[in-house]
Tab-separated table of C-alpha atoms in Angstrom:
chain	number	residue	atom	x	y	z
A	1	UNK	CA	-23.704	11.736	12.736
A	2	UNK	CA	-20.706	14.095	13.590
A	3	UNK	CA	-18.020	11.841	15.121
A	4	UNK	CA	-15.472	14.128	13.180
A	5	UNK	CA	-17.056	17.306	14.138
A	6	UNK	CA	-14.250	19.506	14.728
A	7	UNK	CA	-11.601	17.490	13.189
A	8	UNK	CA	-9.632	17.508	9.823
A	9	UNK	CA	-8.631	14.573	7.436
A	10	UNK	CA	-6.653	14.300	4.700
A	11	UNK	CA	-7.256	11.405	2.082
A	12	UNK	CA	-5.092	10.908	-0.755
A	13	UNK	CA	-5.884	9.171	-4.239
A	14	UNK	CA	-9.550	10.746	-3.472
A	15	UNK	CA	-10.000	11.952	-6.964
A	16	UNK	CA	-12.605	8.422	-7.047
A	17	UNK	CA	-13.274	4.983	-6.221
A	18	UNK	CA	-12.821	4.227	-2.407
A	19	UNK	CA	-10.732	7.407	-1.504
A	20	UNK	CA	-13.641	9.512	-2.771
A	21	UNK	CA	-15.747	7.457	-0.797
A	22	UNK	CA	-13.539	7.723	2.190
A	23	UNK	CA	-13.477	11.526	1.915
A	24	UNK	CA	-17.102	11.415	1.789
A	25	UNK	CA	-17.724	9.163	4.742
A	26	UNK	CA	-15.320	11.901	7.041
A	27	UNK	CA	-16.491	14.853	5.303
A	28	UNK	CA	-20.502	13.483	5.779
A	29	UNK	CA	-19.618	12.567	10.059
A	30	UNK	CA	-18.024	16.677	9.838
A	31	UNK	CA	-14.889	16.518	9.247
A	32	UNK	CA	-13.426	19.265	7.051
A	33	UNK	CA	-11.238	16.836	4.281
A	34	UNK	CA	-8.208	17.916	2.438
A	35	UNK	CA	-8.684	15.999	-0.887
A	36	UNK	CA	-5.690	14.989	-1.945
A	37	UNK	CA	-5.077	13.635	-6.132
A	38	UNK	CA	-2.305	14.490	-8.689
A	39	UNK	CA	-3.887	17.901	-9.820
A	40	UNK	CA	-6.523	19.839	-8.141
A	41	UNK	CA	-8.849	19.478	-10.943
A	42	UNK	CA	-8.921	15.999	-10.315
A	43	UNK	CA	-9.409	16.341	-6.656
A	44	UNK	CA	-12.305	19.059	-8.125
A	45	UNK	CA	-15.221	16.219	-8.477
A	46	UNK	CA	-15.185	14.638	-4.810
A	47	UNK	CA	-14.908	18.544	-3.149
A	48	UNK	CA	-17.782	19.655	-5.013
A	49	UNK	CA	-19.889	16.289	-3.984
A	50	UNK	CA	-18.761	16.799	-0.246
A	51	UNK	CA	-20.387	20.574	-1.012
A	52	UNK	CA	-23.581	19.626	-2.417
A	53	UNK	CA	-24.334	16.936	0.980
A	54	UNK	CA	-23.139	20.338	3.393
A	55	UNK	CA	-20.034	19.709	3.908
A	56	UNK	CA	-16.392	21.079	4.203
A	57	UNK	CA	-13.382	20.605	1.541
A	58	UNK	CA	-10.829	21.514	0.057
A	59	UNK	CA	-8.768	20.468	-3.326
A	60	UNK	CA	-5.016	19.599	-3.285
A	61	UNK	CA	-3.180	18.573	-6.260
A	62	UNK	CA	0.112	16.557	-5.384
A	63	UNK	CA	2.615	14.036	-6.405
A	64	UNK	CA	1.962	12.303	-2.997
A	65	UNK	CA	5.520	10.208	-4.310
A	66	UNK	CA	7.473	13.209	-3.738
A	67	UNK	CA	8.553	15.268	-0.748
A	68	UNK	CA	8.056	18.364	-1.758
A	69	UNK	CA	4.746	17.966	-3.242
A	70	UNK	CA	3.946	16.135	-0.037
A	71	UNK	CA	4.884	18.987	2.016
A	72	UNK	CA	3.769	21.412	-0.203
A	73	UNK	CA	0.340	19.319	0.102
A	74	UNK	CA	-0.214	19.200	4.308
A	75	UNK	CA	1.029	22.929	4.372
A	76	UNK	CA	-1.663	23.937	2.146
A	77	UNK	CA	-4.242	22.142	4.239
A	78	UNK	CA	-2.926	23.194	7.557
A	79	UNK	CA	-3.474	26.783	6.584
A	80	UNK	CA	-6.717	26.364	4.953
A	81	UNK	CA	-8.497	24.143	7.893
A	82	UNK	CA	-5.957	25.281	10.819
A	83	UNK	CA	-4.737	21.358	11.813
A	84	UNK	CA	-4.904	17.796	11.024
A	85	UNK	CA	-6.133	15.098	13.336
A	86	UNK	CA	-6.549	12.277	10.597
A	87	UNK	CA	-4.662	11.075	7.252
A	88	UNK	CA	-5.898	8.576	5.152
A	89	UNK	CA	-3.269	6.844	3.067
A	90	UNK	CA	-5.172	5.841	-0.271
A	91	UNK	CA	-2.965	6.479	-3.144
A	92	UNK	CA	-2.277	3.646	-5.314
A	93	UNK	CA	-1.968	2.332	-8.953
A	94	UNK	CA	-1.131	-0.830	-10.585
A	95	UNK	CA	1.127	-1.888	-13.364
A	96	UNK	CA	0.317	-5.633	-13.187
A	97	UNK	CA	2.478	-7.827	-15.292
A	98	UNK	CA	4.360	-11.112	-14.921
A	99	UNK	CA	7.594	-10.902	-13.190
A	100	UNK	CA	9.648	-11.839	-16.549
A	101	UNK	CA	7.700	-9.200	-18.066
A	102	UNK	CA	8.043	-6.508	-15.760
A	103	UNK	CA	9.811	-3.366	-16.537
A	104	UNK	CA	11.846	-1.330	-13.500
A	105	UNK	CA	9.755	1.483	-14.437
A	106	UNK	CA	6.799	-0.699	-13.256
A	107	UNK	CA	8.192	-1.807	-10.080
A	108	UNK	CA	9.175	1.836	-9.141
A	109	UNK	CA	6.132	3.501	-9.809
A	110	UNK	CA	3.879	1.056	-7.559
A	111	UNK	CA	6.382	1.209	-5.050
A	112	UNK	CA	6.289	4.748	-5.303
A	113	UNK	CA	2.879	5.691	-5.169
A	114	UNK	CA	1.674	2.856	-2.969
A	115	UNK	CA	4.334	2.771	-0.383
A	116	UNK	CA	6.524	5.591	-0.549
A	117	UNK	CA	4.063	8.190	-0.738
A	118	UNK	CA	2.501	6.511	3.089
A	119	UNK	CA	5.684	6.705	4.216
A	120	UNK	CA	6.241	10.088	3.277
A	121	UNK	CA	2.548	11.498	4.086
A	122	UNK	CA	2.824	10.031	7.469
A	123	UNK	CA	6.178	11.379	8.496
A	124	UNK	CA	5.004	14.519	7.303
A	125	UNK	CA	1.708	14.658	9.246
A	126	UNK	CA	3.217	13.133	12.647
A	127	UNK	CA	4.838	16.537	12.919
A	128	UNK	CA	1.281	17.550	13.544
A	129	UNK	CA	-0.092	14.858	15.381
A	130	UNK	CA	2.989	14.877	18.086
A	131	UNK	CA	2.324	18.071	19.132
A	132	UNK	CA	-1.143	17.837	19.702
A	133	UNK	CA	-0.582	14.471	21.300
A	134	UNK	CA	-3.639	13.174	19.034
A	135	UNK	CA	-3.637	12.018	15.846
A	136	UNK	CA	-5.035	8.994	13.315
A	137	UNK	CA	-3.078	7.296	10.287
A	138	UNK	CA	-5.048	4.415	8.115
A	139	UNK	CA	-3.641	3.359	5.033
A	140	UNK	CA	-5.142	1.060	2.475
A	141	UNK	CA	-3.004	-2.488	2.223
A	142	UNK	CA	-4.521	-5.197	0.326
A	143	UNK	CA	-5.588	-9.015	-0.259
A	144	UNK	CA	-2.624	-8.694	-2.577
A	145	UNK	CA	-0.205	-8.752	0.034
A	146	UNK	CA	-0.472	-12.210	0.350
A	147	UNK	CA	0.768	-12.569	-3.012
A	148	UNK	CA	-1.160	-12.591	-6.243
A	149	UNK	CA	0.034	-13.558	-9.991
A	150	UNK	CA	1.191	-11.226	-12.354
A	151	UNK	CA	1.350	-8.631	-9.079
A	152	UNK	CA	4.683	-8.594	-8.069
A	153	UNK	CA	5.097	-5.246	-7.604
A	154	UNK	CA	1.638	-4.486	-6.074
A	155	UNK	CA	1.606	-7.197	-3.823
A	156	UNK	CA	5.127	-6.082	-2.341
A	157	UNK	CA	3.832	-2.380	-2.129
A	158	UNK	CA	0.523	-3.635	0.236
A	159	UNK	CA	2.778	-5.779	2.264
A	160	UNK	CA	4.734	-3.173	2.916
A	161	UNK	CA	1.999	-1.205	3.992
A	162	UNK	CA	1.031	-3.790	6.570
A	163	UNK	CA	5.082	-3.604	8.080
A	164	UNK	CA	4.968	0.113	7.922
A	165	UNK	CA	1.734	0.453	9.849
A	166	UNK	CA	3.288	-1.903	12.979
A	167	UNK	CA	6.263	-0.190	13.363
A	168	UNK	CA	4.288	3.109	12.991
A	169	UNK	CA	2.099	2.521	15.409
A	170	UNK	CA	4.770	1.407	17.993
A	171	UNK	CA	6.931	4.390	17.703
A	172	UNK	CA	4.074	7.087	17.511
A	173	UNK	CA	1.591	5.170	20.451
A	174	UNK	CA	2.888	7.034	22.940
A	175	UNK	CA	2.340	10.135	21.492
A	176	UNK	CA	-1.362	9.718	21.132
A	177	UNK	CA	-1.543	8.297	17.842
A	178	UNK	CA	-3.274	5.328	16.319
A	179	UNK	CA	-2.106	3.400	13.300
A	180	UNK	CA	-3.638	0.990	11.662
A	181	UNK	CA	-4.735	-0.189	7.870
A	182	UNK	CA	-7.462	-1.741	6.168
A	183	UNK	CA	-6.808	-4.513	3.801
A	184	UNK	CA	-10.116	-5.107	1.104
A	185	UNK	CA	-10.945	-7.860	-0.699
A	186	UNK	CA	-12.554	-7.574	-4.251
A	187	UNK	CA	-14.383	-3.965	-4.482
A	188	UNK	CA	-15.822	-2.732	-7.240
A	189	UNK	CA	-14.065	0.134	-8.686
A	190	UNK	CA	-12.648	1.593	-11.738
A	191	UNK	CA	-9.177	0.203	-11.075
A	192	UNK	CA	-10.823	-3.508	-10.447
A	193	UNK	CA	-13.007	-3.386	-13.863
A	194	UNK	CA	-9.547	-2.707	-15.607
A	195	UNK	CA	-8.126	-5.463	-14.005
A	196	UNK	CA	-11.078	-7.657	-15.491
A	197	UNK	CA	-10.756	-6.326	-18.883
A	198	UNK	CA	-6.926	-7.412	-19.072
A	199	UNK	CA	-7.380	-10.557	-17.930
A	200	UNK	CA	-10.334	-10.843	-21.107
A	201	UNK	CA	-13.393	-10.565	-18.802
A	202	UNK	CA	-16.193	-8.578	-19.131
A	203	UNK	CA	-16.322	-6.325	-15.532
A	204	UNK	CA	-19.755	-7.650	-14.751
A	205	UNK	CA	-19.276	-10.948	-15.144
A	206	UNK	CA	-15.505	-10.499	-13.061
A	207	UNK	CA	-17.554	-9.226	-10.531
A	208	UNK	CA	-20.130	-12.081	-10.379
A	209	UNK	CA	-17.427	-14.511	-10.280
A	210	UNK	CA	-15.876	-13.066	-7.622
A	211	UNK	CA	-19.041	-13.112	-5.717
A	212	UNK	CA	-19.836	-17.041	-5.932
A	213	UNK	CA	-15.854	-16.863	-4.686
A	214	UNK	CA	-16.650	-14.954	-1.325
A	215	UNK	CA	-18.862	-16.521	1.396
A	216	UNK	CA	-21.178	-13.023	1.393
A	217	UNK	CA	-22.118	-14.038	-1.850
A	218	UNK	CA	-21.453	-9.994	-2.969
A	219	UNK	CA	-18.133	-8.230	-3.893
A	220	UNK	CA	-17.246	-5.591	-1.662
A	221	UNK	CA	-18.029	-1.592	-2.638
A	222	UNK	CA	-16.124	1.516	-2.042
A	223	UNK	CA	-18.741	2.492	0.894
A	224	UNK	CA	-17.669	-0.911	2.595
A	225	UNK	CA	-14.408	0.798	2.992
A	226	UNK	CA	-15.294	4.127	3.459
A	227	UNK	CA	-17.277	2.395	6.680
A	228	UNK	CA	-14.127	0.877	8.275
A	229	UNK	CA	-11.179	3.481	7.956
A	230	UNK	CA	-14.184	5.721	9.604
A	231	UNK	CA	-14.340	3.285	12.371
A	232	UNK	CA	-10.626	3.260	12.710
A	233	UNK	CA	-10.190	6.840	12.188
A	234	UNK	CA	-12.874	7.888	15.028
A	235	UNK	CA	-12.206	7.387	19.050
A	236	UNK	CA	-14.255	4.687	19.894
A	237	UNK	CA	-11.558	2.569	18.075
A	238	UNK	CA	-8.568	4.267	20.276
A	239	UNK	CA	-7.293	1.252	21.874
A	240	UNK	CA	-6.771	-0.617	18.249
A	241	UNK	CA	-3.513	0.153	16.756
A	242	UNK	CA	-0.844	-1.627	14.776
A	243	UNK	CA	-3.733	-4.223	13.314
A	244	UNK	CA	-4.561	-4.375	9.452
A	245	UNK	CA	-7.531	-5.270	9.311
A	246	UNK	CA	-9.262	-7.357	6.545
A	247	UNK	CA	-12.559	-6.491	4.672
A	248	UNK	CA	-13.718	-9.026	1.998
A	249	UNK	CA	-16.465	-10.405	2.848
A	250	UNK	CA	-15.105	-13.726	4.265
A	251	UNK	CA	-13.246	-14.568	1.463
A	252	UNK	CA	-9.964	-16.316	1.954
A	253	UNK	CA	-8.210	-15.753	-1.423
């Protein structure tokens, strides 16, 4: 498939888990990705995967939290691919604790990375995207925006993701640019499997209860994903914009 041929993405966070997935997905339909983690090195393992199935990357290191590190970030992908016609906001972390428990320095780090770093990322790419009157934004929200205990933080980070992706899309429509997010359910990463381990659950059998919880009867995977931002970040979905859409399997917690 080459619905990207020509194009160039950036995903950030795509060191593993779904934004090495998503990366692969672009990079696999011919786009040329900018992989975007906290250090190059990290970024190192996805680039070198995309490489080995033919394809085109490139490894950015960035504090996707901070401006200059963001700018620093799209420059060096502008002048290694030439544009950008898609950016995948992936970044995230949690620091899950109970709200009487919570420290400041755990509510400002989510917040950072989760939501900050889309805002920032996407003002910084719509520079691009404006004056090529084309462009795609999807950025990962959550289930967890609806609220979920001991998440505070999170959950507030992934709501905000959903608010900044309506009003994005409203202001930049016009200029050719489609915004929307994807919100999963239970997938099976690294991130969820820690999750399961500080709650005292084994990750397998986490993952098995969550599947007798979700009317697919399977927990979701980094490829299920990977599937939809593609969808959304491709033409055929130009008329959707301003929608989060939700990918979990049926589930309604």
């Amino acid at each position: 498939m080459s619905r990207f041929e020509g194009k160039v993405a950036i995903v950030t966070g795509a060191a593993q888990g779904i934004g090495a997935a998503i990366a692969r997905r672009l990079a696999n339909e011919g786009a040329k990705v900018g992989v975007v983690d906290l250090t190059a090195d990290r970024a190192q393992g996805t680039v070198d995967q995309i490489v080995k199935d033919g394809g085109e990357a490139f490894a950015v290191g960035a504090d996707v939290s901070k401006t200059a590190d963001v700018q620093a970030a799209v420059a060096a992908v502008v002048e290694e691919f030439g544009r950008i016609d898609i950016l995948v906001n992936n970044a995230g972390i949690t620091r899950d604790n109970l709200l009487f428990k919570m420290t400041d320095e755990d509510w400002d780090s989510v917040i950072a990375v989760n939501l900050r770093s889309a805002f920032l990322m996407s003002r910084e790419c719509q520079k691009h995207f404006v004056a090529q009157k084309y462009g795609k934004i999807v950025s990962l929200s959550s289930r967890s925006a609806l609220g979920n205990r001991g998440q505070a933080n999170y959950s507030a980070s992934k709501a905000g993701i959903m608010g900044l992706t309506s009003t994005l899309a409203i202001e930049l429509g016009p200029f050719g640019i489609n915004v929307n997010a994807v919100a999963p359910g239970y997938i099976a990463t690294d991130m969820t499997d820690a999750t399961a381990r500080r709650v005292g659950f084994e990750p397998e059998k986490f993952r098995e209860a969550a599947a007798q919880m979700t009317p697919v009867r399977r927990v979701g995977t980094p490829e299920d994903i990977a599937a939809t931002v593609a969808f959304l970040a491709a033409d055929e979905s130009s008329f959707i914009s301003g929608q989060t859409i939700h990918v979990n399997g049926g589930a309604d917690r």
